[in-house]
mmCIF file with all atom_site columns, C-alpha atoms in Angstrom:
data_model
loop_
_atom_site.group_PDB
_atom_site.id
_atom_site.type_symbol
_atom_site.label_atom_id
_atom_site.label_alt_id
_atom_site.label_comp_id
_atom_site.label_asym_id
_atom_site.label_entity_id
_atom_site.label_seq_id
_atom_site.pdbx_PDB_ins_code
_atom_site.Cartn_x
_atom_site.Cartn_y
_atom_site.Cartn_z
_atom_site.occupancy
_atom_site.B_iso_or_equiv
_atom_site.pdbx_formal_charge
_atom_site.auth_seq_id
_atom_site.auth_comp_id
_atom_site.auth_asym_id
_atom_site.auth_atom_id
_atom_site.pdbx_PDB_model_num
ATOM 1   C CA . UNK A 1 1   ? 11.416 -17.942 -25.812 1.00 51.00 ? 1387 UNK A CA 1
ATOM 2   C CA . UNK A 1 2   ? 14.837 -15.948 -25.554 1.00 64.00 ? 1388 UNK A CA 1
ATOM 3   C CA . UNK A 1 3   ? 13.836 -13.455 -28.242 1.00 83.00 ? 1389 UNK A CA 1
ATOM 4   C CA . UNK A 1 4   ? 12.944 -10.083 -26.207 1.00 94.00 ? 1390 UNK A CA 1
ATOM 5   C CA . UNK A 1 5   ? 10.663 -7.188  -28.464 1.00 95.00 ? 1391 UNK A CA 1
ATOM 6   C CA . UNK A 1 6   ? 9.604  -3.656  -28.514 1.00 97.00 ? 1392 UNK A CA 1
ATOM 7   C CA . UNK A 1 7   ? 5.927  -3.645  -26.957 1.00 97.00 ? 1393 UNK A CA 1
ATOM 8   C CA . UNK A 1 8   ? 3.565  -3.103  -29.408 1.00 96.00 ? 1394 UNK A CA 1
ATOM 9   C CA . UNK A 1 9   ? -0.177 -1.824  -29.624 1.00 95.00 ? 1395 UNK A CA 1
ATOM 10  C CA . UNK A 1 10  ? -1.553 -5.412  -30.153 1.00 96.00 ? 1396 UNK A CA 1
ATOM 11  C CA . UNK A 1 11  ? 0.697  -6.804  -27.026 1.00 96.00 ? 1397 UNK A CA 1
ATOM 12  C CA . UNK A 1 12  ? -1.372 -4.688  -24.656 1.00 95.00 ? 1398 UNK A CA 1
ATOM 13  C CA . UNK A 1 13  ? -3.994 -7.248  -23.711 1.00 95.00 ? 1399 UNK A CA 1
ATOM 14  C CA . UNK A 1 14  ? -1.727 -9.958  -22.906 1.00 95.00 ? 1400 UNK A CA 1
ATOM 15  C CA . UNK A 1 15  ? 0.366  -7.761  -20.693 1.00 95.00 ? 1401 UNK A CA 1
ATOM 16  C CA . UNK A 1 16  ? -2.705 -7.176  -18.768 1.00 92.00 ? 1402 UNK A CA 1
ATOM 17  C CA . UNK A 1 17  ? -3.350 -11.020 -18.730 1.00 94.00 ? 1403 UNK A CA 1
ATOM 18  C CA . UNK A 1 18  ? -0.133 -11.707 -17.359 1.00 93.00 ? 1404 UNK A CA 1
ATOM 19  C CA . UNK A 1 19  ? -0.347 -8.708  -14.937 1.00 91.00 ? 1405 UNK A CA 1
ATOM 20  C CA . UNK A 1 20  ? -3.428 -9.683  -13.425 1.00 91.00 ? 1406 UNK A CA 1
ATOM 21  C CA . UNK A 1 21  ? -2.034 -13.713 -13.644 1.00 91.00 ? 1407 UNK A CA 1
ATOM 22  C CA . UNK A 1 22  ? 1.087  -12.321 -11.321 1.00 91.00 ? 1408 UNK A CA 1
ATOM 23  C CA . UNK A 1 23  ? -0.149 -9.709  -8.889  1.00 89.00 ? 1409 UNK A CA 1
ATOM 24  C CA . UNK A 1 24  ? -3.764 -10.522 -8.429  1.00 84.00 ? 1410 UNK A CA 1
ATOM 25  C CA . UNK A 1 25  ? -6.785 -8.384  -8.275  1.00 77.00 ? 1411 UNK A CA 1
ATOM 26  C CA . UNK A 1 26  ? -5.411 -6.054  -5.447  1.00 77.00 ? 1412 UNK A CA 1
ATOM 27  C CA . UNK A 1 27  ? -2.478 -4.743  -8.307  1.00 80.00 ? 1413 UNK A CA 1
ATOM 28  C CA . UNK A 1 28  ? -4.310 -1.802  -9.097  1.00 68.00 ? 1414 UNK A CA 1
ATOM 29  C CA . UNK A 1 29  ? -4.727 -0.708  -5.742  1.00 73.00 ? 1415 UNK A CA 1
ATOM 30  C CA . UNK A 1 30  ? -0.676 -0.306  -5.081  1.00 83.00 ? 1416 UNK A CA 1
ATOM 31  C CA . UNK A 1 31  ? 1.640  2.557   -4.541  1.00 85.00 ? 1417 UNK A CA 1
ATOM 32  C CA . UNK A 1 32  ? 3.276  2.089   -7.415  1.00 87.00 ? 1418 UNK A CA 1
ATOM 33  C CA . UNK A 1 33  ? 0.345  2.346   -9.655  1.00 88.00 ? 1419 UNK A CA 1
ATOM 34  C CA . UNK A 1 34  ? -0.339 5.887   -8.653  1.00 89.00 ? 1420 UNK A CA 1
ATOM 35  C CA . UNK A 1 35  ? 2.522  7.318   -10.201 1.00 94.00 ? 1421 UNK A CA 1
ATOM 36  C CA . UNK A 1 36  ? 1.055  5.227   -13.573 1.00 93.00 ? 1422 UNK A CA 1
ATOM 37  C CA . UNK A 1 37  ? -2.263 6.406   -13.596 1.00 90.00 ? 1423 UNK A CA 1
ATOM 38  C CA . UNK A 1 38  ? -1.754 9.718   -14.610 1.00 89.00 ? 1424 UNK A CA 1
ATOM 39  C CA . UNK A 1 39  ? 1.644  9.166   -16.420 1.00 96.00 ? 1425 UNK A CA 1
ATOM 40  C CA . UNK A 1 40  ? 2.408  7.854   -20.314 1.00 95.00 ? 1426 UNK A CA 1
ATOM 41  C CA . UNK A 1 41  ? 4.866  4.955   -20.610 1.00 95.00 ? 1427 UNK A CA 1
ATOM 42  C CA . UNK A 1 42  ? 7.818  5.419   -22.047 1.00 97.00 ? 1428 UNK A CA 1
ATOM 43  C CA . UNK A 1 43  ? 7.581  3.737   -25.189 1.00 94.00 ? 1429 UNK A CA 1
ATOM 44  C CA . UNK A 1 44  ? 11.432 3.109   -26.215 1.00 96.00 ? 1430 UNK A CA 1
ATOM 45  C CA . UNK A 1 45  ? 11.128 1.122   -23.000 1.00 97.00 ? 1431 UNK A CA 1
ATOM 46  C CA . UNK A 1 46  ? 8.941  -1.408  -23.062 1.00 97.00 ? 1432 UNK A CA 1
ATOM 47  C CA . UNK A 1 47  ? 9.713  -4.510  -24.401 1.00 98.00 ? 1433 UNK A CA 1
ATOM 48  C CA . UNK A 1 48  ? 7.680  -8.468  -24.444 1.00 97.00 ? 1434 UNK A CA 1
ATOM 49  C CA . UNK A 1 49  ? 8.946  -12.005 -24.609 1.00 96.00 ? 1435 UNK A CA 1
ATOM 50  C CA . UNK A 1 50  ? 6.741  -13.961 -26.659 1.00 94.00 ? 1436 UNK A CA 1
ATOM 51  C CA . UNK A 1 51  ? 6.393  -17.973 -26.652 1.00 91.00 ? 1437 UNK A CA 1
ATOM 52  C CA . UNK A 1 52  ? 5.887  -19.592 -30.593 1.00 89.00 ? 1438 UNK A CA 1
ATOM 53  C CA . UNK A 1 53  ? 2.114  -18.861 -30.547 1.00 90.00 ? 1439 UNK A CA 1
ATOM 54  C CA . UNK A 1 54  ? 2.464  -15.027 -30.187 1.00 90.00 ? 1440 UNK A CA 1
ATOM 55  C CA . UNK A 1 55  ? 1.296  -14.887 -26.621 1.00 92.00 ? 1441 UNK A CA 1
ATOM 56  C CA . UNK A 1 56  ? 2.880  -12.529 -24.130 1.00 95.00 ? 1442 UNK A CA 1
ATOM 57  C CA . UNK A 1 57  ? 5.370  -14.511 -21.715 1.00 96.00 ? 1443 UNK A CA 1
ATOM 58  C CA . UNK A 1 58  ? 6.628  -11.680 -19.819 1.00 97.00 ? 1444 UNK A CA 1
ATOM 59  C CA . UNK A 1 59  ? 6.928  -8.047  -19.941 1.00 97.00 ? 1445 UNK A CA 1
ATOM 60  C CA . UNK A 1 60  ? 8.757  -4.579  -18.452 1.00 98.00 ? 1446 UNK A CA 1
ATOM 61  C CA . UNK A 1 61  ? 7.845  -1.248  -18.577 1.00 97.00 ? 1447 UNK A CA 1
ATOM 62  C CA . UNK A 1 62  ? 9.286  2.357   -17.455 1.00 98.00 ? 1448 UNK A CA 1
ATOM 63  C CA . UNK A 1 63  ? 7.183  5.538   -16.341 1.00 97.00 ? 1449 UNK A CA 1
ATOM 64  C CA . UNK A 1 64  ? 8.965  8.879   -16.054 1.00 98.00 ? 1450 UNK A CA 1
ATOM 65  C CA . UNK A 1 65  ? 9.084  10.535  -13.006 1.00 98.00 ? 1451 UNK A CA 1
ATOM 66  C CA . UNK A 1 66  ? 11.166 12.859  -10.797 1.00 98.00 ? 1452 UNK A CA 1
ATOM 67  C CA . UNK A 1 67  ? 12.147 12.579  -7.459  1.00 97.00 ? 1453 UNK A CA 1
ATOM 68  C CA . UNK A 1 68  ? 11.778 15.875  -5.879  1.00 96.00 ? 1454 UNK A CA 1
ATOM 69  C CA . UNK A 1 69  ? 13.339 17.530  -9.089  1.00 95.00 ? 1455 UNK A CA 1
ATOM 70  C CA . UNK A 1 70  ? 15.688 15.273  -10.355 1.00 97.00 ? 1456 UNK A CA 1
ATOM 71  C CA . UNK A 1 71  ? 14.134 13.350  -13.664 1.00 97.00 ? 1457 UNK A CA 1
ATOM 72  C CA . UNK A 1 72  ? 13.962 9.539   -12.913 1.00 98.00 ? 1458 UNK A CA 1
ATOM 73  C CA . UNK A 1 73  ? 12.011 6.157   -13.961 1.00 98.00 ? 1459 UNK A CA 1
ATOM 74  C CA . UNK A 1 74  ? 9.728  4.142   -12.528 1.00 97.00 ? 1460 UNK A CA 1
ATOM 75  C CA . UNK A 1 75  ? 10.420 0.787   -13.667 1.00 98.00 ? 1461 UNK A CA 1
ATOM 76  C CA . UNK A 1 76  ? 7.477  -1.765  -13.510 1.00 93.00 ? 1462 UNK A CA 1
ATOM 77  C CA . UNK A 1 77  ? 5.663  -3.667  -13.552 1.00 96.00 ? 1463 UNK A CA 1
ATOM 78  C CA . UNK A 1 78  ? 8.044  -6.199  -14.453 1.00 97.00 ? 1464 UNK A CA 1
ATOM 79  C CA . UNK A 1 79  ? 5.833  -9.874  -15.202 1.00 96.00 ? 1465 UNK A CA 1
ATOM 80  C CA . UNK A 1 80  ? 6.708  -13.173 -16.107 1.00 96.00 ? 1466 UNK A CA 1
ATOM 81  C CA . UNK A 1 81  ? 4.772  -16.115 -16.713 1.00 95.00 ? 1467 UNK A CA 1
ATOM 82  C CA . UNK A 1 82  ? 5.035  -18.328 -13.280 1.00 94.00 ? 1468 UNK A CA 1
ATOM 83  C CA . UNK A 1 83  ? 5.803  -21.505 -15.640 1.00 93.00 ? 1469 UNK A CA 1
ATOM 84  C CA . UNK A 1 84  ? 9.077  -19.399 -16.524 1.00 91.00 ? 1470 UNK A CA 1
ATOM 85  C CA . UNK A 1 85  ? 9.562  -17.975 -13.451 1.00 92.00 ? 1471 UNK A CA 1
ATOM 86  C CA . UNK A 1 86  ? 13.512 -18.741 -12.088 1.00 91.00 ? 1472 UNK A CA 1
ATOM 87  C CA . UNK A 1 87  ? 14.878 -18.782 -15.943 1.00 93.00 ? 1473 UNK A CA 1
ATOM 88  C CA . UNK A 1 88  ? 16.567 -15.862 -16.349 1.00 93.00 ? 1474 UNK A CA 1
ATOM 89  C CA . UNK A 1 89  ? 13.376 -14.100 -18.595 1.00 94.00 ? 1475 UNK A CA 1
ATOM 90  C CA . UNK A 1 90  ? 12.788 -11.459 -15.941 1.00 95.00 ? 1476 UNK A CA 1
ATOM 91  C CA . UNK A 1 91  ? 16.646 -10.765 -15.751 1.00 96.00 ? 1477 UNK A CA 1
ATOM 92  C CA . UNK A 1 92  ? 17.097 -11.054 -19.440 1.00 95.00 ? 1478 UNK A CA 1
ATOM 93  C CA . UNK A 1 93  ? 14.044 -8.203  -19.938 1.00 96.00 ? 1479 UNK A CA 1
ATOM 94  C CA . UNK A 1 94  ? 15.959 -5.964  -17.407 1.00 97.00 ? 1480 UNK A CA 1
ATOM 95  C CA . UNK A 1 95  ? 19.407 -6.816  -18.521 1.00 97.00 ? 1481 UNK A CA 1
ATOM 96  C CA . UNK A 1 96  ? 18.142 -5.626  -22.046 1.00 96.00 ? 1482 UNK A CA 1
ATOM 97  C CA . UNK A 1 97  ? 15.924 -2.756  -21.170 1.00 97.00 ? 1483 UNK A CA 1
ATOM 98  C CA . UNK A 1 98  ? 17.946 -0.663  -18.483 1.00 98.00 ? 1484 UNK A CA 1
ATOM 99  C CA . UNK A 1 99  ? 21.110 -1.042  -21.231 1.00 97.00 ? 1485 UNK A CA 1
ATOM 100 C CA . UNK A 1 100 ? 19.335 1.041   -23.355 1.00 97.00 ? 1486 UNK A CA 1
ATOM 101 C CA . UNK A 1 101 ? 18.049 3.868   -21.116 1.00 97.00 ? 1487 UNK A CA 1
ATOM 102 C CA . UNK A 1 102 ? 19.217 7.309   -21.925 1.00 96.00 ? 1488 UNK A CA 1
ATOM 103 C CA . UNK A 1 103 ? 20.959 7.872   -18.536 1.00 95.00 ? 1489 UNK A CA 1
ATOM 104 C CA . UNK A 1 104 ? 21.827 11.681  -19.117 1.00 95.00 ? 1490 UNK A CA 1
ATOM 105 C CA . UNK A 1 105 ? 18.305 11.822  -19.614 1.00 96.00 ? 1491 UNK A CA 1
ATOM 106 C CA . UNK A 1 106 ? 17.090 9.461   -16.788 1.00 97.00 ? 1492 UNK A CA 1
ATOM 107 C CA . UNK A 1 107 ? 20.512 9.302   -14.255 1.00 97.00 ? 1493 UNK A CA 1
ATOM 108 C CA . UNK A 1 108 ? 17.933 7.247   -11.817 1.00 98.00 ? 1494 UNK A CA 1
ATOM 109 C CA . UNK A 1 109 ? 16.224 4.345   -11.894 1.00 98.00 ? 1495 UNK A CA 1
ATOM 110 C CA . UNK A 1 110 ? 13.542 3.724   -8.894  1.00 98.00 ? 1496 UNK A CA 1
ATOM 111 C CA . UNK A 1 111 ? 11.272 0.756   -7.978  1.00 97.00 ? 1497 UNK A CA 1
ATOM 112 C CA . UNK A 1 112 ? 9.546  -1.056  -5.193  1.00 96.00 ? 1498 UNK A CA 1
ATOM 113 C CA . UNK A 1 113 ? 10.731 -4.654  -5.306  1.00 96.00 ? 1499 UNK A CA 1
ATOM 114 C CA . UNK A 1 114 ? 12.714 -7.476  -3.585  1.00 96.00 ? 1500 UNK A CA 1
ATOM 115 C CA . UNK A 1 115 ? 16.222 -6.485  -3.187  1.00 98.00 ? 1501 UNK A CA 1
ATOM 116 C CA . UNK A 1 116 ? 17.679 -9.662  -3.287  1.00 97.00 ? 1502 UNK A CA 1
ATOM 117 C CA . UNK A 1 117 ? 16.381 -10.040 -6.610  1.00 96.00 ? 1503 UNK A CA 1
ATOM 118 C CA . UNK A 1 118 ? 16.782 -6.392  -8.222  1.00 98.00 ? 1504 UNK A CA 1
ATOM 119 C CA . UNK A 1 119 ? 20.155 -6.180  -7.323  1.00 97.00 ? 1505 UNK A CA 1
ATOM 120 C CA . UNK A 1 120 ? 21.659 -8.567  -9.259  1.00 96.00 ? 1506 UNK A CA 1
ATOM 121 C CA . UNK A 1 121 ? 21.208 -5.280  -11.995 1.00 97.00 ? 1507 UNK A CA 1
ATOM 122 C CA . UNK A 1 122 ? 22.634 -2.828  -9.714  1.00 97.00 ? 1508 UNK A CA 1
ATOM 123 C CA . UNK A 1 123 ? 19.568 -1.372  -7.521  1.00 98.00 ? 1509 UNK A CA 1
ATOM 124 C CA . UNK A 1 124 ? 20.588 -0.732  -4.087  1.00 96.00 ? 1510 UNK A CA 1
ATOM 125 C CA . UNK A 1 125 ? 17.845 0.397   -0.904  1.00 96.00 ? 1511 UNK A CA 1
ATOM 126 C CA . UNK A 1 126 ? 16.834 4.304   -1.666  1.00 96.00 ? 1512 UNK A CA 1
ATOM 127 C CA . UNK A 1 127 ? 17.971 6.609   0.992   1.00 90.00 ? 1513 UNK A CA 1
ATOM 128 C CA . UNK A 1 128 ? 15.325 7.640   3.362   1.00 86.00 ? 1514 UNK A CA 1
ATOM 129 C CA . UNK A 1 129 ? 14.924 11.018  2.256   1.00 94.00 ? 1515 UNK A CA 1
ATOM 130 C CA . UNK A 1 130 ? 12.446 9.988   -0.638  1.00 96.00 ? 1516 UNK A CA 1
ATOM 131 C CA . UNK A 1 131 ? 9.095  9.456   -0.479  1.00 93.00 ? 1517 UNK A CA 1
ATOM 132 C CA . UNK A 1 132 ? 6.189  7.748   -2.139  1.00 95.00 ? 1518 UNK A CA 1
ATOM 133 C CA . UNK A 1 133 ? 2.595  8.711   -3.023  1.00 93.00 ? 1519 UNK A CA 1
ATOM 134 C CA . UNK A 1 134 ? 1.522  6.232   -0.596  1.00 92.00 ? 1520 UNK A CA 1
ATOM 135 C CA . UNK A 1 135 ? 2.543  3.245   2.042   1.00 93.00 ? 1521 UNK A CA 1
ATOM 136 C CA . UNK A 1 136 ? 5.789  1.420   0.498   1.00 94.00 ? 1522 UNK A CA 1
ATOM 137 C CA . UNK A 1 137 ? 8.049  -0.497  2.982   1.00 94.00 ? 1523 UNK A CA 1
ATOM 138 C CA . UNK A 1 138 ? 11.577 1.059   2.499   1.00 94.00 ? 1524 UNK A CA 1
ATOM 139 C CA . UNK A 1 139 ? 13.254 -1.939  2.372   1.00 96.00 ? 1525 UNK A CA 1
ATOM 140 C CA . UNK A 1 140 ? 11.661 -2.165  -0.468  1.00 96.00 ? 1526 UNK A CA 1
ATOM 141 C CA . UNK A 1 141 ? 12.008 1.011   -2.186  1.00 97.00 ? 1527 UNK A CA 1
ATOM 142 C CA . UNK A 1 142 ? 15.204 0.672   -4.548  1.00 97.00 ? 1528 UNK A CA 1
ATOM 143 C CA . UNK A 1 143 ? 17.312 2.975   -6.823  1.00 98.00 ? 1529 UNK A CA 1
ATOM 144 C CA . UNK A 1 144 ? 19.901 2.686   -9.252  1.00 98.00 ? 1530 UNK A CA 1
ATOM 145 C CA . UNK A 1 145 ? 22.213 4.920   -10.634 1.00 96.00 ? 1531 UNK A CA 1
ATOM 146 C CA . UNK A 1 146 ? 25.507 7.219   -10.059 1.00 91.00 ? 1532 UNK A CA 1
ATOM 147 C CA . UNK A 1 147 ? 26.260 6.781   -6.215  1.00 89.00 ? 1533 UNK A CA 1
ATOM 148 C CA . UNK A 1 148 ? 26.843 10.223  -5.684  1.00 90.00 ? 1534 UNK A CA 1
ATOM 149 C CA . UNK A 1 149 ? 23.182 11.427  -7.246  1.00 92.00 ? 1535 UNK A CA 1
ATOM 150 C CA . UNK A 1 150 ? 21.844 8.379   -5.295  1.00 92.00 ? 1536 UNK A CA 1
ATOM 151 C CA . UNK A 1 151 ? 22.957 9.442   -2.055  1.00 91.00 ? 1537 UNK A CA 1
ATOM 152 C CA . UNK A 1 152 ? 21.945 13.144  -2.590  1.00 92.00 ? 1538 UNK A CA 1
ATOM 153 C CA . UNK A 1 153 ? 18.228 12.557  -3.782  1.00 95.00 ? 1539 UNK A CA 1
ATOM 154 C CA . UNK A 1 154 ? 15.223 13.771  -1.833  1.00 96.00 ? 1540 UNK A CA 1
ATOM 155 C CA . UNK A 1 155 ? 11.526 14.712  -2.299  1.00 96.00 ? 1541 UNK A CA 1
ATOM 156 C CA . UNK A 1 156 ? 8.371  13.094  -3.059  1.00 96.00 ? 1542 UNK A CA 1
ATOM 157 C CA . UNK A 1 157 ? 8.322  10.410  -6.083  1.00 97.00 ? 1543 UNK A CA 1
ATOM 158 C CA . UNK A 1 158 ? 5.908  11.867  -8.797  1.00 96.00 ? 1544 UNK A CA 1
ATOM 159 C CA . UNK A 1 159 ? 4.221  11.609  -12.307 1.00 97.00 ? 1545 UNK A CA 1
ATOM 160 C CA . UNK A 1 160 ? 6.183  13.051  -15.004 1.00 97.00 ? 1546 UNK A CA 1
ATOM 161 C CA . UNK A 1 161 ? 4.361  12.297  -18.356 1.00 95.00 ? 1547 UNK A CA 1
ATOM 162 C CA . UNK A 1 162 ? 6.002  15.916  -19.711 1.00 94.00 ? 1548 UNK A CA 1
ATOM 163 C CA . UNK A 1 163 ? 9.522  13.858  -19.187 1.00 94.00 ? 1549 UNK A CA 1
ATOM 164 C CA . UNK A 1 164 ? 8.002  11.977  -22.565 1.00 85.00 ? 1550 UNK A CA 1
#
């Protein structure tokens, strides 16, 4: 199950399925997920690992957004299958995925995740002068990009579907 895909139209229930298999019933309900419910995915982004049967083993997606006004992505969620959890899939999908952002595009990658894990792909604790649509620990808030940007970000984290 190494092989790592472009999302597709017919992978879209099985994401759900493993969404709701990782984070529970409550998944909906988090910060994060406000900046998705009004936003598009982008597209170029997204990719699946599949085991032989077809069947969604994990999966990663990016949202655009901007932080105050600088043009960012949200990146999440990121799932994989707990039987394949601690393998490398989840860093493989990042690995993959983040190498292909545009970065003059989208200089600035944000998320709300464990550090220890995330920053084995360069994300680093966001400064404390951005803000989320809602409760988020800020240990747990977590950028990547350019230093410099990094350090000079501020504003409120929002939904940027025109950033499609």
């Amino acid at each position: 199950m190494t092989q790592i895909i472009s999302t597709q139209a017919q992978h879209q229930a099985g994401i759900e399925q493993l969404l709701d298999q990782c984070f529970g019933p409550g998944r909906l309900t988090r910060t994060a997920e406000r900046l998705r419910e009004t936003n598009q995915q982008i597209d170029a982004y997204g990719f699946v690992c599949l085991n032989e049967q077809g069947q969604v083993q994990a999966s990663i997606s990016y949202w655009p957004v901007r932080i105050g006004a600088q043009p960012a992505l949200l990146l999440g969620p990121l799932a994989v299958n707990p039987e394949l959890q601690s393998k490398g899939v989840g860093l493989a999908l990042m690995q993959h995925s983040l190498a292909l952002i545009d970065s003059a595009r989208f200089p600035v990658v944000i998320l709300v995740g464990d550090l220890p894990y995330y920053q084995r792909v360069g994300f680093a604790i966001a400064n404390a002068d951005i803000a989320m649509p809602g409760p988020v620990d800020a240990n747990r808030l977590l950028v990547r990009g350019d230093e410099h940007l990094l350090t000079q970000l501020t504003g409120m984290v929002r939904p940027a579907p025109d950033l499609c």
